mmCIF file of C-alpha atoms in Angstrom:
data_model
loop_
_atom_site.group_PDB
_atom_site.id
_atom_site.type_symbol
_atom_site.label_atom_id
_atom_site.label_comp_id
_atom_site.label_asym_id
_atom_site.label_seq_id
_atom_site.Cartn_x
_atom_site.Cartn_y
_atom_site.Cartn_z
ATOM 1 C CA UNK G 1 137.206 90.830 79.454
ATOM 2 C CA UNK G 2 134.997 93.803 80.969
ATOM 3 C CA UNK G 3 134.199 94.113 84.625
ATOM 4 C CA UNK G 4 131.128 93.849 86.803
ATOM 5 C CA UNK G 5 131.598 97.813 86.886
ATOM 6 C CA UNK G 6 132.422 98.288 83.511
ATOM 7 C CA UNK G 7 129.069 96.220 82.772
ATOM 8 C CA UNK G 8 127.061 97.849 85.202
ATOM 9 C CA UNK G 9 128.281 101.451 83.508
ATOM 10 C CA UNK G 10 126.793 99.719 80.236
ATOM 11 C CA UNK G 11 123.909 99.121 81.494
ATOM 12 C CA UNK G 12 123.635 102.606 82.921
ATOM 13 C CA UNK G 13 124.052 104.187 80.136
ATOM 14 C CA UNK G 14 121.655 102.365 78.252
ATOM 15 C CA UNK G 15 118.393 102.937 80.813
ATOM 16 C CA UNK G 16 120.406 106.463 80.362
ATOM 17 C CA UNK G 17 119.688 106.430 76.413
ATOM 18 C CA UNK G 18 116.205 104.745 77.011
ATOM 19 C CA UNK G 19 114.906 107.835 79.663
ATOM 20 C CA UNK G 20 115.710 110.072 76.746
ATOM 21 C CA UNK G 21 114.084 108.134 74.142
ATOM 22 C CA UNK G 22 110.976 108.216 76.338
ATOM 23 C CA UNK G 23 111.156 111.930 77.127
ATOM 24 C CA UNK G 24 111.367 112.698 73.751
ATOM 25 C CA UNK G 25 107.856 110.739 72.652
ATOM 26 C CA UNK G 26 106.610 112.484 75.384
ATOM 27 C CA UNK G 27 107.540 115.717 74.923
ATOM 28 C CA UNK G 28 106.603 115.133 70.952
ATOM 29 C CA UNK G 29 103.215 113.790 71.977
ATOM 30 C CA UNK G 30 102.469 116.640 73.864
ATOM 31 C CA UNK G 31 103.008 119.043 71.242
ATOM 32 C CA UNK G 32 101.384 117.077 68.828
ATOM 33 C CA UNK G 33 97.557 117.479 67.906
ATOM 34 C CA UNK G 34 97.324 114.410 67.643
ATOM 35 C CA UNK G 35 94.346 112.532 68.783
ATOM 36 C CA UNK G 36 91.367 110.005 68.987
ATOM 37 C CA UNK G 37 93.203 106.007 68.302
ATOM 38 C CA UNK G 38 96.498 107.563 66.751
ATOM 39 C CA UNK G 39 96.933 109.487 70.277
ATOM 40 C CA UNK G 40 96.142 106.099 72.199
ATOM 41 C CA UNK G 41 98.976 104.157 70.287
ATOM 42 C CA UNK G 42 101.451 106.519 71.498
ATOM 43 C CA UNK G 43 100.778 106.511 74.931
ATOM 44 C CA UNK G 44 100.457 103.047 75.001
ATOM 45 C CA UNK G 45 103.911 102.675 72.749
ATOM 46 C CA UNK G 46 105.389 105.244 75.671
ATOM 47 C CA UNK G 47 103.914 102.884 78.782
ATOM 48 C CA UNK G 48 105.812 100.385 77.055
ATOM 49 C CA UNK G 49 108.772 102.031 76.921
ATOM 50 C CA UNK G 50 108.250 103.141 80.973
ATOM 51 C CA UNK G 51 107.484 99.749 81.413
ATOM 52 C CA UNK G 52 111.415 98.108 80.603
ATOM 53 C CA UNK G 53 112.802 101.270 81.893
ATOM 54 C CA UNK G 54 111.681 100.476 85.426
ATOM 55 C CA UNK G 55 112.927 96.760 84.521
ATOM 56 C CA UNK G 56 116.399 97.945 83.621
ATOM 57 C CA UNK G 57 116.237 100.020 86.764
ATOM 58 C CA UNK G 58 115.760 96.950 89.200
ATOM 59 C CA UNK G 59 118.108 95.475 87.147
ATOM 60 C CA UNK G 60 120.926 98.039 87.904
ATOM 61 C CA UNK G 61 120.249 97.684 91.387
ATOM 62 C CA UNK G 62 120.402 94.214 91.641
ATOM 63 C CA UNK G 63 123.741 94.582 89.476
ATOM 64 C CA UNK G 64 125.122 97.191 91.846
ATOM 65 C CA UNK G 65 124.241 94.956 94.880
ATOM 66 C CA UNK G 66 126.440 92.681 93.789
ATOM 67 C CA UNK G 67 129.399 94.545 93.389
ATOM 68 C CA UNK G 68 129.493 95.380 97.271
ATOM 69 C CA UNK G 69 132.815 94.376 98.609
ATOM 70 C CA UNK G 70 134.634 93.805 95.456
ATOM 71 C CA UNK G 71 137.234 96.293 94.308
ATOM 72 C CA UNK G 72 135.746 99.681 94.216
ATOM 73 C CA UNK G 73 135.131 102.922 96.863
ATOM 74 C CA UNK G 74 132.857 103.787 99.215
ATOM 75 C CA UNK G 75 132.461 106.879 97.393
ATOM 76 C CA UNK G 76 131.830 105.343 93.772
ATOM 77 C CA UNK G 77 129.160 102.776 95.392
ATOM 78 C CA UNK G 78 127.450 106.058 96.955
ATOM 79 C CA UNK G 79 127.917 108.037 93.201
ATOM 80 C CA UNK G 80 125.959 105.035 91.685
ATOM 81 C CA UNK G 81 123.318 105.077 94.640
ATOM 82 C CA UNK G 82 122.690 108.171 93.221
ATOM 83 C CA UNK G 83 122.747 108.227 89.893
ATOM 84 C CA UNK G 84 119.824 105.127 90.366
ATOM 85 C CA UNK G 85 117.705 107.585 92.498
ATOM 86 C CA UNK G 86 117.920 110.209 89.609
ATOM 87 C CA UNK G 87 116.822 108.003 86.927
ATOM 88 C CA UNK G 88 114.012 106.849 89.153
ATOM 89 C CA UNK G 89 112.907 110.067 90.082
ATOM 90 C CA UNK G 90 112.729 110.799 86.181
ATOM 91 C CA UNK G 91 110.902 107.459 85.744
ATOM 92 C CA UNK G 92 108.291 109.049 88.084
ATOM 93 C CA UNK G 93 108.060 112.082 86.292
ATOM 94 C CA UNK G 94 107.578 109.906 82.861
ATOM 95 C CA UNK G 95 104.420 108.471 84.568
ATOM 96 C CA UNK G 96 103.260 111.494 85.789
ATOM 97 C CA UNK G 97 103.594 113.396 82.408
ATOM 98 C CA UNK G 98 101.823 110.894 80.862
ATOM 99 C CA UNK G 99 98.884 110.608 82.596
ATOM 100 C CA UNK G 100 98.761 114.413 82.426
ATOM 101 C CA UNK G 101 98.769 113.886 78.895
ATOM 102 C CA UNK G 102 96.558 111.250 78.679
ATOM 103 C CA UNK G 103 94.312 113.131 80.719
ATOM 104 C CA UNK G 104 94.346 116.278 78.121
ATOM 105 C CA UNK G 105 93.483 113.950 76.139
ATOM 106 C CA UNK G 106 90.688 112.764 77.804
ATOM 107 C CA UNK G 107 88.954 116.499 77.928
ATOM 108 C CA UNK G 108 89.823 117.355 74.745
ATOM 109 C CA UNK G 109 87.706 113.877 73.576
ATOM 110 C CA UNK G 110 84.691 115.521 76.015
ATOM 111 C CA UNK G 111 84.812 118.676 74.496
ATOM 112 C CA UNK G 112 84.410 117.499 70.754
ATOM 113 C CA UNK G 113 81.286 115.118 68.897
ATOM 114 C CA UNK G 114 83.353 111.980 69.543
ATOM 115 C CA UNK G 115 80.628 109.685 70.985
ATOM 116 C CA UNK G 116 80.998 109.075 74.876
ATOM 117 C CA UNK G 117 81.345 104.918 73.872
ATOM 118 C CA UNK G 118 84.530 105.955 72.423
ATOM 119 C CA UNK G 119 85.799 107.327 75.303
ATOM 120 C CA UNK G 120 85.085 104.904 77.253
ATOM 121 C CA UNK G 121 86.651 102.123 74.996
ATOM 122 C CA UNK G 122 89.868 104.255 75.422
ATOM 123 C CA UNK G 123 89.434 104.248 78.834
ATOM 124 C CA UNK G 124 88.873 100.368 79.036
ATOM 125 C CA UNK G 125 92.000 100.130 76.496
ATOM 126 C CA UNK G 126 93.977 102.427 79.236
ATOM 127 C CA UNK G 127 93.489 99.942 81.932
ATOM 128 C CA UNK G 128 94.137 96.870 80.022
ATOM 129 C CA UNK G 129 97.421 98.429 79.404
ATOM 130 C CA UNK G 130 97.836 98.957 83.366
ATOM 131 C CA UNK G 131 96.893 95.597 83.951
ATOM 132 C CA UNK G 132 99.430 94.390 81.429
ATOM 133 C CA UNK G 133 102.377 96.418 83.082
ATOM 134 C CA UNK G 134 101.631 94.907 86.478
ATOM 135 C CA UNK G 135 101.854 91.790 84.996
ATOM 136 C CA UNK G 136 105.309 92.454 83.153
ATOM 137 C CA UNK G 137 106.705 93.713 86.688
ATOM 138 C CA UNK G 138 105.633 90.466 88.105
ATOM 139 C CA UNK G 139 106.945 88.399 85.888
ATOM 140 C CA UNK G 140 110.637 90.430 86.093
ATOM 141 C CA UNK G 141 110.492 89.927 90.305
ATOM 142 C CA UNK G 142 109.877 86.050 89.323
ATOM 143 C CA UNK G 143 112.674 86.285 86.440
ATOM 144 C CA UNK G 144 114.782 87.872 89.473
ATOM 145 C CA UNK G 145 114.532 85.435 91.800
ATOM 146 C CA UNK G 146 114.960 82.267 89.652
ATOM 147 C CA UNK G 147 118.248 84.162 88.785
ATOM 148 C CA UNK G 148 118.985 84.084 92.394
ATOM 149 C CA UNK G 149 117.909 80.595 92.757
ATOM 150 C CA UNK G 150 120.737 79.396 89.949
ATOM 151 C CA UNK G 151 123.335 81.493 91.497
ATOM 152 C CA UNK G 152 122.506 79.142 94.675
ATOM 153 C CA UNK G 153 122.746 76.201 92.819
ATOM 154 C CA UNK G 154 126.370 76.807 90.697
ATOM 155 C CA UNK G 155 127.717 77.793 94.380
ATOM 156 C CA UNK G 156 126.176 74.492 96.182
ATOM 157 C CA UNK G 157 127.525 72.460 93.023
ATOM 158 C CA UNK G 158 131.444 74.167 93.334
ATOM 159 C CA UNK G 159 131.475 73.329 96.908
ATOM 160 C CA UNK G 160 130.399 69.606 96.102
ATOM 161 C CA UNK G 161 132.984 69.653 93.473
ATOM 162 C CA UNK G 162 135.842 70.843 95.891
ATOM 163 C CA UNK G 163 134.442 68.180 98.501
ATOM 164 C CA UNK G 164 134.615 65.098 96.136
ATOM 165 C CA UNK G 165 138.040 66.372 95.360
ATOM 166 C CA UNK G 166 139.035 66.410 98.634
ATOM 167 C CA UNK G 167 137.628 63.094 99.450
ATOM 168 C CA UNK G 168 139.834 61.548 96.297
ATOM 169 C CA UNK G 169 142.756 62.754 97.725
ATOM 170 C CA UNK G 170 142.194 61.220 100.986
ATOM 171 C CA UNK G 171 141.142 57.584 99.302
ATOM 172 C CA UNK G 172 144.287 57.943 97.105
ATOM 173 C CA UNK G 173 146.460 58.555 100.323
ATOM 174 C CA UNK G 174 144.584 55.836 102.070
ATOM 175 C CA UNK G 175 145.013 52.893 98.733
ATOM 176 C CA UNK G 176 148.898 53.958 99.252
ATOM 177 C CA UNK G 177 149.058 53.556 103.160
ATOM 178 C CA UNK G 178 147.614 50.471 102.372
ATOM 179 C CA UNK G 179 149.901 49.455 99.526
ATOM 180 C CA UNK G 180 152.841 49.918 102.139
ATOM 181 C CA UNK G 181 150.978 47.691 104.279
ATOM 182 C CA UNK G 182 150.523 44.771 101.996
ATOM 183 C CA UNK G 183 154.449 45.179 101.236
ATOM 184 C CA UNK G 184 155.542 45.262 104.984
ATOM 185 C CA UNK G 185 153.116 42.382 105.511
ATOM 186 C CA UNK G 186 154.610 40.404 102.992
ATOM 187 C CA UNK G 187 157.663 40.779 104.129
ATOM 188 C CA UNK G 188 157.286 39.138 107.790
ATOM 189 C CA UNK G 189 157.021 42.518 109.408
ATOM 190 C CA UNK G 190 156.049 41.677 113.234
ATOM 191 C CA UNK G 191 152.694 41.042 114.657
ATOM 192 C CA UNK G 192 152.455 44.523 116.805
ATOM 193 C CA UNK G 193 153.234 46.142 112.837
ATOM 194 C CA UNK G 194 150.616 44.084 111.517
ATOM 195 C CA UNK G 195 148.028 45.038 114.223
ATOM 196 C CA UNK G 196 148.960 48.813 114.530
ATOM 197 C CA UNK G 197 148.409 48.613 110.615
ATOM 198 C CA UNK G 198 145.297 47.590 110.814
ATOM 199 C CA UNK G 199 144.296 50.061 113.091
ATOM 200 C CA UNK G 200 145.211 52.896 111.025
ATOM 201 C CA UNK G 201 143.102 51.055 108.148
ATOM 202 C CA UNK G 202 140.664 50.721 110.576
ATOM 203 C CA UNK G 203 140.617 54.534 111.374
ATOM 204 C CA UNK G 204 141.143 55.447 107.945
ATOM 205 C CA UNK G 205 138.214 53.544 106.638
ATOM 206 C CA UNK G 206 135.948 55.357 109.821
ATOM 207 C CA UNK G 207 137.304 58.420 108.047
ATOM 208 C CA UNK G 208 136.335 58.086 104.858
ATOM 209 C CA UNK G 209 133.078 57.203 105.835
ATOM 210 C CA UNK G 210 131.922 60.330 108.161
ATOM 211 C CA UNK G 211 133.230 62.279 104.890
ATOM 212 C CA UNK G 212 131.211 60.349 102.346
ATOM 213 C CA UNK G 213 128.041 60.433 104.802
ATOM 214 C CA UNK G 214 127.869 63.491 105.461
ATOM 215 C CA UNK G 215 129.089 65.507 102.808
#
């Protein structure tokens, strides 16, 4: 079975893979002459792209967070630390490439016979597209923290597990303290035996209950 770390390199190497599948439609775009509605699909095919890169991003530092403390080095936590600040510093210069491309774009459109109602459609299209990735993002943070949510559940339901456990024990110990009892009763054990059993039922029972109350 593979590690947290080994999963976490996994998914490193896949927002790795990703960054230079989105690089590579950029830098193509860019050289392409491309433009008018064919132009706009690509971009918008590239935000996209940006778009679950920054998701698998978050996700590798929420993944990372999680190994803190377990079995691995100061210095391989920092290495990571890194490696997540170079991917979003290339995540930043995705966006900003693009926009300068989209912008080209955008003069190149002004400079030709391509009616001004056009542009502005793109334009329209371009923050629909925005509006969608803000959406996407929110969605992930919500996605996030219902994740969190379940963790807190599975741990609050282990710990109630462990508790009714423990609890069984104690009423098994307590049905054989009392099985002793009913066999010392029955056979003429004195009255001081008799009354210091029932006090230990007696305090057994107060037991039990404090547990089941307030467990």
């Amino acid at each position: 079975m593979a590690s947290s770390s080994d999963s976490w390199m996994r998914e490193y190497n896949e927002a790795l893979k990703l960054s230079e599948d989105i690089n590579g439609m950029i830098s193509e775009r860019s050289k392409s002459a491309v433009t008018g509605p064919d132009a706009q699909r690509r971009a918008s095919a590239i935000r996209r792209k940006i778009t679950i890169f920054s998701i698998r991003l978050e996700s590798l530092q929420s993944l990372l967070a999680k190994l803190h403390g377990k079995p691995i080095s100061e210095k391989e936590m920092n290495r990571r630390k890194d490696m997540i600040g170079n991917l979003r510093s290339q995540a930043n210069q995705m966006v900003n490439a693009l926009n300068m491309s989209n912008l080209a774009n955008r003069d190149s459109l002004l400079g030709s016979e391509i009616k001004p109602d056009n542009t502005m459609s793109q334009l329209e299209q371009d923050e629909g597209l925005e509006k969608l990735e803000e959406t996407v993002m929110s969605t992930k943070h919500i996605a996030l923290a219902v994740n969190e949510e379940l963790g807190l559940q599975t741990r609050l339901i282990d710990d109630l597990d462990y508790h009714v456990y423990v609890t069984d024990s104690r009423l098994r110990r307590v049905q054989k303290n009392l099985a002793v009892m009913n066999k010392n009763m029955r056979s003429g054990c004195s009255c001081m035996s008799m009354l210091l059993s029932v006090l230990g039922i007696v305090g057994l029972a107060v037991v039990i209950y404090l547990l089941v109350k307030y467990l």
